[in-house]
Amino acid sequence: MAGVGFKLNKLFYKNQISTDVLAVIYSILTSSGPWIITTISLWVVIYSLKSADIYFNMAVIYAFILSIIFSGIFSMFLSRRTSDLIYLKNMKKYFLKHFQ
């Protein structure tokens, strides 16, 4: 998702109705993409299990949802910290912290 804001700023800067509409559509697709991928992945997991037990299916769905939430939280903090260190050009601290 890096650079999406820059691309949207370029599109909105042109001040044309077509580029404004294109920027809105681009932002909608960018923000809803992970949600659509998660929904399709969950459907594939449930479909491949072919279980008739509703409780088992619900347990799989809740486990999938919770794993997405918790991994999203940790990856958000890790990616923000990494991008801050790269922006500050503090590569020594980045490599020492991540590769020890």
mmCIF file of N, CA and C in Angstrom:
data_model
loop_
_atom_site.group_PDB
_atom_site.id
_atom_site.type_symbol
_atom_site.label_atom_id
_atom_site.label_comp_id
_atom_site.label_asym_id
_atom_site.label_seq_id
_atom_site.Cartn_x
_atom_site.Cartn_y
_atom_site.Cartn_z
ATOM 1 N N MET A 1 0.813 -1.187 0.000
ATOM 2 C CA MET A 1 0.000 0.000 0.000
ATOM 3 C C MET A 1 0.861 1.257 0.000
ATOM 4 N N ALA A 2 2.151 1.068 -0.012
ATOM 5 C CA ALA A 2 3.027 2.232 -0.006
ATOM 6 C C ALA A 2 2.860 3.014 -1.299
ATOM 7 N N GLY A 3 2.751 4.294 -1.180
ATOM 8 C CA GLY A 3 2.648 5.140 -2.352
ATOM 9 C C GLY A 3 1.238 5.406 -2.830
ATOM 10 N N VAL A 4 0.239 4.813 -2.185
ATOM 11 C CA VAL A 4 -1.142 5.032 -2.603
ATOM 12 C C VAL A 4 -1.539 6.487 -2.388
ATOM 13 N N GLY A 5 -1.140 7.041 -1.255
ATOM 14 C CA GLY A 5 -1.465 8.440 -0.971
ATOM 15 C C GLY A 5 -0.851 9.390 -1.976
ATOM 16 N N PHE A 6 0.376 9.106 -2.399
ATOM 17 C CA PHE A 6 1.026 9.961 -3.393
ATOM 18 C C PHE A 6 0.288 9.909 -4.727
ATOM 19 N N LYS A 7 -0.132 8.697 -5.101
ATOM 20 C CA LYS A 7 -0.864 8.566 -6.361
ATOM 21 C C LYS A 7 -2.212 9.277 -6.291
ATOM 22 N N LEU A 8 -2.892 9.172 -5.156
ATOM 23 C CA LEU A 8 -4.172 9.852 -5.000
ATOM 24 C C LEU A 8 -3.995 11.372 -5.020
ATOM 25 N N ASN A 9 -2.937 11.858 -4.392
ATOM 26 C CA ASN A 9 -2.672 13.300 -4.422
ATOM 27 C C ASN A 9 -2.429 13.790 -5.844
ATOM 28 N N LYS A 10 -1.706 13.013 -6.643
ATOM 29 C CA LYS A 10 -1.473 13.392 -8.038
ATOM 30 C C LYS A 10 -2.780 13.457 -8.818
ATOM 31 N N LEU A 11 -3.654 12.474 -8.581
ATOM 32 C CA LEU A 11 -4.919 12.455 -9.293
ATOM 33 C C LEU A 11 -5.828 13.613 -8.875
ATOM 34 N N PHE A 12 -5.884 13.887 -7.560
ATOM 35 C CA PHE A 12 -6.730 14.980 -7.091
ATOM 36 C C PHE A 12 -6.158 16.350 -7.458
ATOM 37 N N TYR A 13 -4.870 16.440 -7.645
ATOM 38 C CA TYR A 13 -4.222 17.722 -7.955
ATOM 39 C C TYR A 13 -4.593 18.233 -9.347
ATOM 40 N N LYS A 14 -4.980 17.332 -10.240
ATOM 41 C CA LYS A 14 -5.297 17.727 -11.613
ATOM 42 C C LYS A 14 -6.604 18.512 -11.723
ATOM 43 N N ASN A 15 -7.471 18.449 -10.701
ATOM 44 C CA ASN A 15 -8.731 19.191 -10.643
ATOM 45 C C ASN A 15 -9.638 18.965 -11.853
ATOM 46 N N GLN A 16 -9.745 17.745 -12.278
ATOM 47 C CA GLN A 16 -10.679 17.373 -13.337
ATOM 48 C C GLN A 16 -11.669 16.380 -12.756
ATOM 49 N N ILE A 17 -12.880 16.416 -13.243
ATOM 50 C CA ILE A 17 -13.910 15.529 -12.716
ATOM 51 C C ILE A 17 -13.565 14.058 -12.986
ATOM 52 N N SER A 18 -12.976 13.764 -14.124
ATOM 53 C CA SER A 18 -12.647 12.373 -14.448
ATOM 54 C C SER A 18 -11.539 11.836 -13.539
ATOM 55 N N THR A 19 -10.548 12.655 -13.248
ATOM 56 C CA THR A 19 -9.479 12.191 -12.356
ATOM 57 C C THR A 19 -9.962 12.110 -10.915
ATOM 58 N N ASP A 20 -10.893 12.973 -10.523
ATOM 59 C CA ASP A 20 -11.461 12.874 -9.179
ATOM 60 C C ASP A 20 -12.256 11.583 -9.013
ATOM 61 N N VAL A 21 -13.047 11.244 -10.015
ATOM 62 C CA VAL A 21 -13.814 9.998 -9.973
ATOM 63 C C VAL A 21 -12.866 8.794 -9.982
ATOM 64 N N LEU A 22 -11.831 8.861 -10.801
ATOM 65 C CA LEU A 22 -10.844 7.782 -10.856
ATOM 66 C C LEU A 22 -10.133 7.619 -9.513
ATOM 67 N N ALA A 23 -9.819 8.727 -8.861
ATOM 68 C CA ALA A 23 -9.154 8.662 -7.558
ATOM 69 C C ALA A 23 -10.064 8.047 -6.502
ATOM 70 N N VAL A 24 -11.340 8.383 -6.526
ATOM 71 C CA VAL A 24 -12.283 7.803 -5.566
ATOM 72 C C VAL A 24 -12.430 6.303 -5.797
ATOM 73 N N ILE A 25 -12.545 5.888 -7.044
ATOM 74 C CA ILE A 25 -12.654 4.458 -7.356
ATOM 75 C C ILE A 25 -11.377 3.720 -6.946
ATOM 76 N N TYR A 26 -10.240 4.332 -7.213
ATOM 77 C CA TYR A 26 -8.959 3.725 -6.841
ATOM 78 C C TYR A 26 -8.850 3.562 -5.326
ATOM 79 N N SER A 27 -9.274 4.563 -4.575
ATOM 80 C CA SER A 27 -9.199 4.467 -3.114
ATOM 81 C C SER A 27 -10.183 3.435 -2.568
ATOM 82 N N ILE A 28 -11.351 3.313 -3.192
ATOM 83 C CA ILE A 28 -12.317 2.302 -2.754
ATOM 84 C C ILE A 28 -11.766 0.901 -2.992
ATOM 85 N N LEU A 29 -11.200 0.667 -4.158
ATOM 86 C CA LEU A 29 -10.641 -0.655 -4.462
ATOM 87 C C LEU A 29 -9.443 -0.973 -3.575
ATOM 88 N N THR A 30 -8.630 0.017 -3.287
ATOM 89 C CA THR A 30 -7.459 -0.205 -2.443
ATOM 90 C C THR A 30 -7.857 -0.528 -1.010
ATOM 91 N N SER A 31 -8.869 0.162 -0.506
ATOM 92 C CA SER A 31 -9.264 -0.069 0.885
ATOM 93 C C SER A 31 -10.101 -1.332 1.053
ATOM 94 N N SER A 32 -10.852 -1.747 0.036
ATOM 95 C CA SER A 32 -11.689 -2.934 0.184
ATOM 96 C C SER A 32 -11.001 -4.209 -0.299
ATOM 97 N N GLY A 33 -9.842 -4.093 -0.903
ATOM 98 C CA GLY A 33 -9.130 -5.265 -1.400
ATOM 99 C C GLY A 33 -8.813 -6.307 -0.334
ATOM 100 N N PRO A 34 -8.215 -5.918 0.801
ATOM 101 C CA PRO A 34 -7.930 -6.919 1.837
ATOM 102 C C PRO A 34 -9.183 -7.589 2.389
ATOM 103 N N TRP A 35 -10.264 -6.844 2.494
ATOM 104 C CA TRP A 35 -11.515 -7.420 2.981
ATOM 105 C C TRP A 35 -12.034 -8.473 2.007
ATOM 106 N N ILE A 36 -11.971 -8.188 0.726
ATOM 107 C CA ILE A 36 -12.437 -9.137 -0.287
ATOM 108 C C ILE A 36 -11.550 -10.379 -0.305
ATOM 109 N N ILE A 37 -10.249 -10.196 -0.215
ATOM 110 C CA ILE A 37 -9.327 -11.338 -0.195
ATOM 111 C C ILE A 37 -9.571 -12.207 1.034
ATOM 112 N N THR A 38 -9.805 -11.596 2.185
ATOM 113 C CA THR A 38 -10.078 -12.347 3.413
ATOM 114 C C THR A 38 -11.371 -13.135 3.295
ATOM 115 N N THR A 39 -12.405 -12.527 2.743
ATOM 116 C CA THR A 39 -13.683 -13.211 2.579
ATOM 117 C C THR A 39 -13.557 -14.407 1.635
ATOM 118 N N ILE A 40 -12.870 -14.236 0.549
ATOM 119 C CA ILE A 40 -12.679 -15.337 -0.402
ATOM 120 C C ILE A 40 -11.841 -16.448 0.229
ATOM 121 N N SER A 41 -10.809 -16.078 0.969
ATOM 122 C CA SER A 41 -9.973 -17.091 1.633
ATOM 123 C C SER A 41 -10.777 -17.886 2.646
ATOM 124 N N LEU A 42 -11.610 -17.201 3.407
ATOM 125 C CA LEU A 42 -12.439 -17.890 4.396
ATOM 126 C C LEU A 42 -13.435 -18.828 3.718
ATOM 127 N N TRP A 43 -14.006 -18.403 2.611
ATOM 128 C CA TRP A 43 -14.930 -19.261 1.871
ATOM 129 C C TRP A 43 -14.216 -20.502 1.348
ATOM 130 N N VAL A 44 -12.999 -20.347 0.857
ATOM 131 C CA VAL A 44 -12.236 -21.485 0.345
ATOM 132 C C VAL A 44 -11.921 -22.472 1.473
ATOM 133 N N VAL A 45 -11.564 -21.950 2.649
ATOM 134 C CA VAL A 45 -11.264 -22.837 3.782
ATOM 135 C C VAL A 45 -12.502 -23.619 4.182
ATOM 136 N N ILE A 46 -13.633 -22.961 4.335
ATOM 137 C CA ILE A 46 -14.866 -23.648 4.735
ATOM 138 C C ILE A 46 -15.316 -24.638 3.658
ATOM 139 N N TYR A 47 -15.205 -24.233 2.394
ATOM 140 C CA TYR A 47 -15.633 -25.120 1.300
ATOM 141 C C TYR A 47 -14.736 -26.353 1.197
ATOM 142 N N SER A 48 -13.439 -26.189 1.438
ATOM 143 C CA SER A 48 -12.527 -27.329 1.310
ATOM 144 C C SER A 48 -12.667 -28.318 2.464
ATOM 145 N N LEU A 49 -13.157 -27.867 3.615
ATOM 146 C CA LEU A 49 -13.343 -28.782 4.746
ATOM 147 C C LEU A 49 -14.544 -29.708 4.550
ATOM 148 N N LYS A 50 -15.575 -29.242 3.878
ATOM 149 C CA LYS A 50 -16.783 -30.012 3.582
ATOM 150 C C LYS A 50 -17.364 -30.664 4.839
ATOM 151 N N SER A 51 -17.442 -29.884 5.896
ATOM 152 C CA SER A 51 -17.984 -30.375 7.152
ATOM 153 C C SER A 51 -19.441 -29.951 7.276
ATOM 154 N N ALA A 52 -20.277 -30.876 7.743
ATOM 155 C CA ALA A 52 -21.693 -30.576 7.941
ATOM 156 C C ALA A 52 -21.957 -30.061 9.354
ATOM 157 N N ASP A 53 -20.959 -30.150 10.218
ATOM 158 C CA ASP A 53 -21.116 -29.711 11.602
ATOM 159 C C ASP A 53 -21.017 -28.191 11.670
ATOM 160 N N ILE A 54 -22.110 -27.543 12.031
ATOM 161 C CA ILE A 54 -22.161 -26.084 12.068
ATOM 162 C C ILE A 54 -21.243 -25.525 13.153
ATOM 163 N N TYR A 55 -21.088 -26.224 14.269
ATOM 164 C CA TYR A 55 -20.228 -25.739 15.351
ATOM 165 C C TYR A 55 -18.755 -25.751 14.941
ATOM 166 N N PHE A 56 -18.372 -26.786 14.214
ATOM 167 C CA PHE A 56 -16.992 -26.847 13.726
ATOM 168 C C PHE A 56 -16.733 -25.735 12.718
ATOM 169 N N ASN A 57 -17.688 -25.508 11.815
ATOM 170 C CA ASN A 57 -17.538 -24.426 10.840
ATOM 171 C C ASN A 57 -17.429 -23.066 11.535
ATOM 172 N N MET A 58 -18.235 -22.838 12.551
ATOM 173 C CA MET A 58 -18.178 -21.568 13.281
ATOM 174 C C MET A 58 -16.852 -21.427 14.031
ATOM 175 N N ALA A 59 -16.338 -22.521 14.572
ATOM 176 C CA ALA A 59 -15.044 -22.465 15.257
ATOM 177 C C ALA A 59 -13.930 -22.113 14.276
ATOM 178 N N VAL A 60 -13.994 -22.674 13.071
ATOM 179 C CA VAL A 60 -12.995 -22.358 12.046
ATOM 180 C C VAL A 60 -13.094 -20.884 11.649
ATOM 181 N N ILE A 61 -14.318 -20.394 11.490
ATOM 182 C CA ILE A 61 -14.509 -18.993 11.107
ATOM 183 C C ILE A 61 -13.976 -18.056 12.191
ATOM 184 N N TYR A 62 -14.317 -18.316 13.441
ATOM 185 C CA TYR A 62 -13.836 -17.458 14.520
ATOM 186 C C TYR A 62 -12.321 -17.530 14.671
ATOM 187 N N ALA A 63 -11.742 -18.715 14.535
ATOM 188 C CA ALA A 63 -10.281 -18.835 14.610
ATOM 189 C C ALA A 63 -9.611 -18.068 13.483
ATOM 190 N N PHE A 64 -10.183 -18.136 12.300
ATOM 191 C CA PHE A 64 -9.647 -17.408 11.151
ATOM 192 C C PHE A 64 -9.732 -15.903 11.381
ATOM 193 N N ILE A 65 -10.879 -15.437 11.842
ATOM 194 C CA ILE A 65 -11.070 -14.007 12.084
ATOM 195 C C ILE A 65 -10.120 -13.506 13.165
ATOM 196 N N LEU A 66 -10.004 -14.224 14.263
ATOM 197 C CA LEU A 66 -9.110 -13.801 15.344
ATOM 198 C C LEU A 66 -7.650 -13.800 14.900
ATOM 199 N N SER A 67 -7.259 -14.783 14.095
ATOM 200 C CA SER A 67 -5.871 -14.799 13.631
ATOM 201 C C SER A 67 -5.589 -13.622 12.703
ATOM 202 N N ILE A 68 -6.558 -13.248 11.868
ATOM 203 C CA ILE A 68 -6.388 -12.086 10.994
ATOM 204 C C ILE A 68 -6.271 -10.811 11.824
ATOM 205 N N ILE A 69 -7.095 -10.675 12.857
ATOM 206 C CA ILE A 69 -7.067 -9.470 13.699
ATOM 207 C C ILE A 69 -5.730 -9.355 14.423
ATOM 208 N N PHE A 70 -5.300 -10.427 15.084
ATOM 209 C CA PHE A 70 -4.062 -10.353 15.863
ATOM 210 C C PHE A 70 -2.827 -10.202 14.972
ATOM 211 N N SER A 71 -2.785 -10.908 13.864
ATOM 212 C CA SER A 71 -1.625 -10.753 12.982
ATOM 213 C C SER A 71 -1.619 -9.377 12.334
ATOM 214 N N GLY A 72 -2.788 -8.813 12.074
ATOM 215 C CA GLY A 72 -2.862 -7.463 11.515
ATOM 216 C C GLY A 72 -2.337 -6.413 12.466
ATOM 217 N N ILE A 73 -2.637 -6.566 13.752
ATOM 218 C CA ILE A 73 -2.147 -5.616 14.752
ATOM 219 C C ILE A 73 -0.628 -5.651 14.815
ATOM 220 N N PHE A 74 -0.054 -6.849 14.909
ATOM 221 C CA PHE A 74 1.401 -6.949 15.016
ATOM 222 C C PHE A 74 2.109 -6.512 13.739
ATOM 223 N N SER A 75 1.554 -6.872 12.591
ATOM 224 C CA SER A 75 2.203 -6.470 11.346
ATOM 225 C C SER A 75 2.106 -4.968 11.129
ATOM 226 N N MET A 76 1.035 -4.342 11.620
ATOM 227 C CA MET A 76 0.908 -2.888 11.497
ATOM 228 C C MET A 76 2.020 -2.193 12.284
ATOM 229 N N PHE A 77 2.216 -2.595 13.532
ATOM 230 C CA PHE A 77 3.261 -1.974 14.344
ATOM 231 C C PHE A 77 4.651 -2.250 13.782
ATOM 232 N N LEU A 78 4.888 -3.470 13.326
ATOM 233 C CA LEU A 78 6.190 -3.821 12.778
ATOM 234 C C LEU A 78 6.478 -3.044 11.491
ATOM 235 N N SER A 79 5.491 -2.942 10.613
ATOM 236 C CA SER A 79 5.725 -2.221 9.359
ATOM 237 C C SER A 79 5.879 -0.722 9.596
ATOM 238 N N ARG A 80 5.154 -0.160 10.548
ATOM 239 C CA ARG A 80 5.308 1.269 10.853
ATOM 240 C C ARG A 80 6.696 1.549 11.429
ATOM 241 N N ARG A 81 7.161 0.715 12.325
ATOM 242 C CA ARG A 81 8.489 0.892 12.915
ATOM 243 C C ARG A 81 9.565 0.748 11.850
ATOM 244 N N THR A 82 9.435 -0.246 10.988
ATOM 245 C CA THR A 82 10.408 -0.455 9.926
ATOM 246 C C THR A 82 10.431 0.724 8.960
ATOM 247 N N SER A 83 9.262 1.215 8.577
ATOM 248 C CA SER A 83 9.232 2.351 7.649
ATOM 249 C C SER A 83 9.803 3.611 8.297
ATOM 250 N N ASP A 84 9.581 3.795 9.601
ATOM 251 C CA ASP A 84 10.163 4.956 10.284
ATOM 252 C C ASP A 84 11.686 4.876 10.321
ATOM 253 N N LEU A 85 12.218 3.685 10.590
ATOM 254 C CA LEU A 85 13.674 3.534 10.629
ATOM 255 C C LEU A 85 14.287 3.717 9.242
ATOM 256 N N ILE A 86 13.619 3.229 8.223
ATOM 257 C CA ILE A 86 14.134 3.402 6.865
ATOM 258 C C ILE A 86 14.066 4.869 6.463
ATOM 259 N N TYR A 87 12.988 5.565 6.832
ATOM 260 C CA TYR A 87 12.859 6.982 6.506
ATOM 261 C C TYR A 87 13.945 7.807 7.192
ATOM 262 N N LEU A 88 14.270 7.447 8.427
ATOM 263 C CA LEU A 88 15.318 8.154 9.162
ATOM 264 C C LEU A 88 16.719 7.742 8.718
ATOM 265 N N LYS A 89 16.791 6.775 7.805
ATOM 266 C CA LYS A 89 18.062 6.232 7.310
ATOM 267 C C LYS A 89 18.915 5.673 8.451
ATOM 268 N N ASN A 90 18.252 5.056 9.387
ATOM 269 C CA ASN A 90 18.903 4.454 10.542
ATOM 270 C C ASN A 90 18.991 2.943 10.300
ATOM 271 N N MET A 91 19.745 2.575 9.276
ATOM 272 C CA MET A 91 19.818 1.176 8.873
ATOM 273 C C MET A 91 20.546 0.306 9.892
ATOM 274 N N LYS A 92 21.503 0.887 10.602
ATOM 275 C CA LYS A 92 22.229 0.107 11.595
ATOM 276 C C LYS A 92 21.279 -0.379 12.685
ATOM 277 N N LYS A 93 20.430 0.503 13.165
ATOM 278 C CA LYS A 93 19.470 0.121 14.191
ATOM 279 C C LYS A 93 18.442 -0.869 13.637
ATOM 280 N N TYR A 94 18.050 -0.672 12.376
ATOM 281 C CA TYR A 94 17.087 -1.584 11.746
ATOM 282 C C TYR A 94 17.653 -2.988 11.645
ATOM 283 N N PHE A 95 18.879 -3.124 11.143
ATOM 284 C CA PHE A 95 19.467 -4.449 10.973
ATOM 285 C C PHE A 95 19.806 -5.101 12.301
ATOM 286 N N LEU A 96 20.256 -4.321 13.282
ATOM 287 C CA LEU A 96 20.567 -4.889 14.577
ATOM 288 C C LEU A 96 19.306 -5.363 15.276
ATOM 289 N N LYS A 97 18.225 -4.640 15.116
ATOM 290 C CA LYS A 97 16.988 -4.997 15.802
ATOM 291 C C LYS A 97 16.309 -6.212 15.172
ATOM 292 N N HIS A 98 16.357 -6.334 13.846
ATOM 293 C CA HIS A 98 15.585 -7.368 13.173
ATOM 294 C C HIS A 98 16.370 -8.632 12.849
ATOM 295 N N PHE A 99 17.674 -8.561 12.840
ATOM 296 C CA PHE A 99 18.447 -9.736 12.395
ATOM 297 C C PHE A 99 19.437 -10.206 13.439
ATOM 298 N N GLN A 100 19.043 -10.201 14.692
ATOM 299 C CA GLN A 100 19.904 -10.762 15.738
ATOM 300 C C GLN A 100 19.349 -12.063 16.230
#
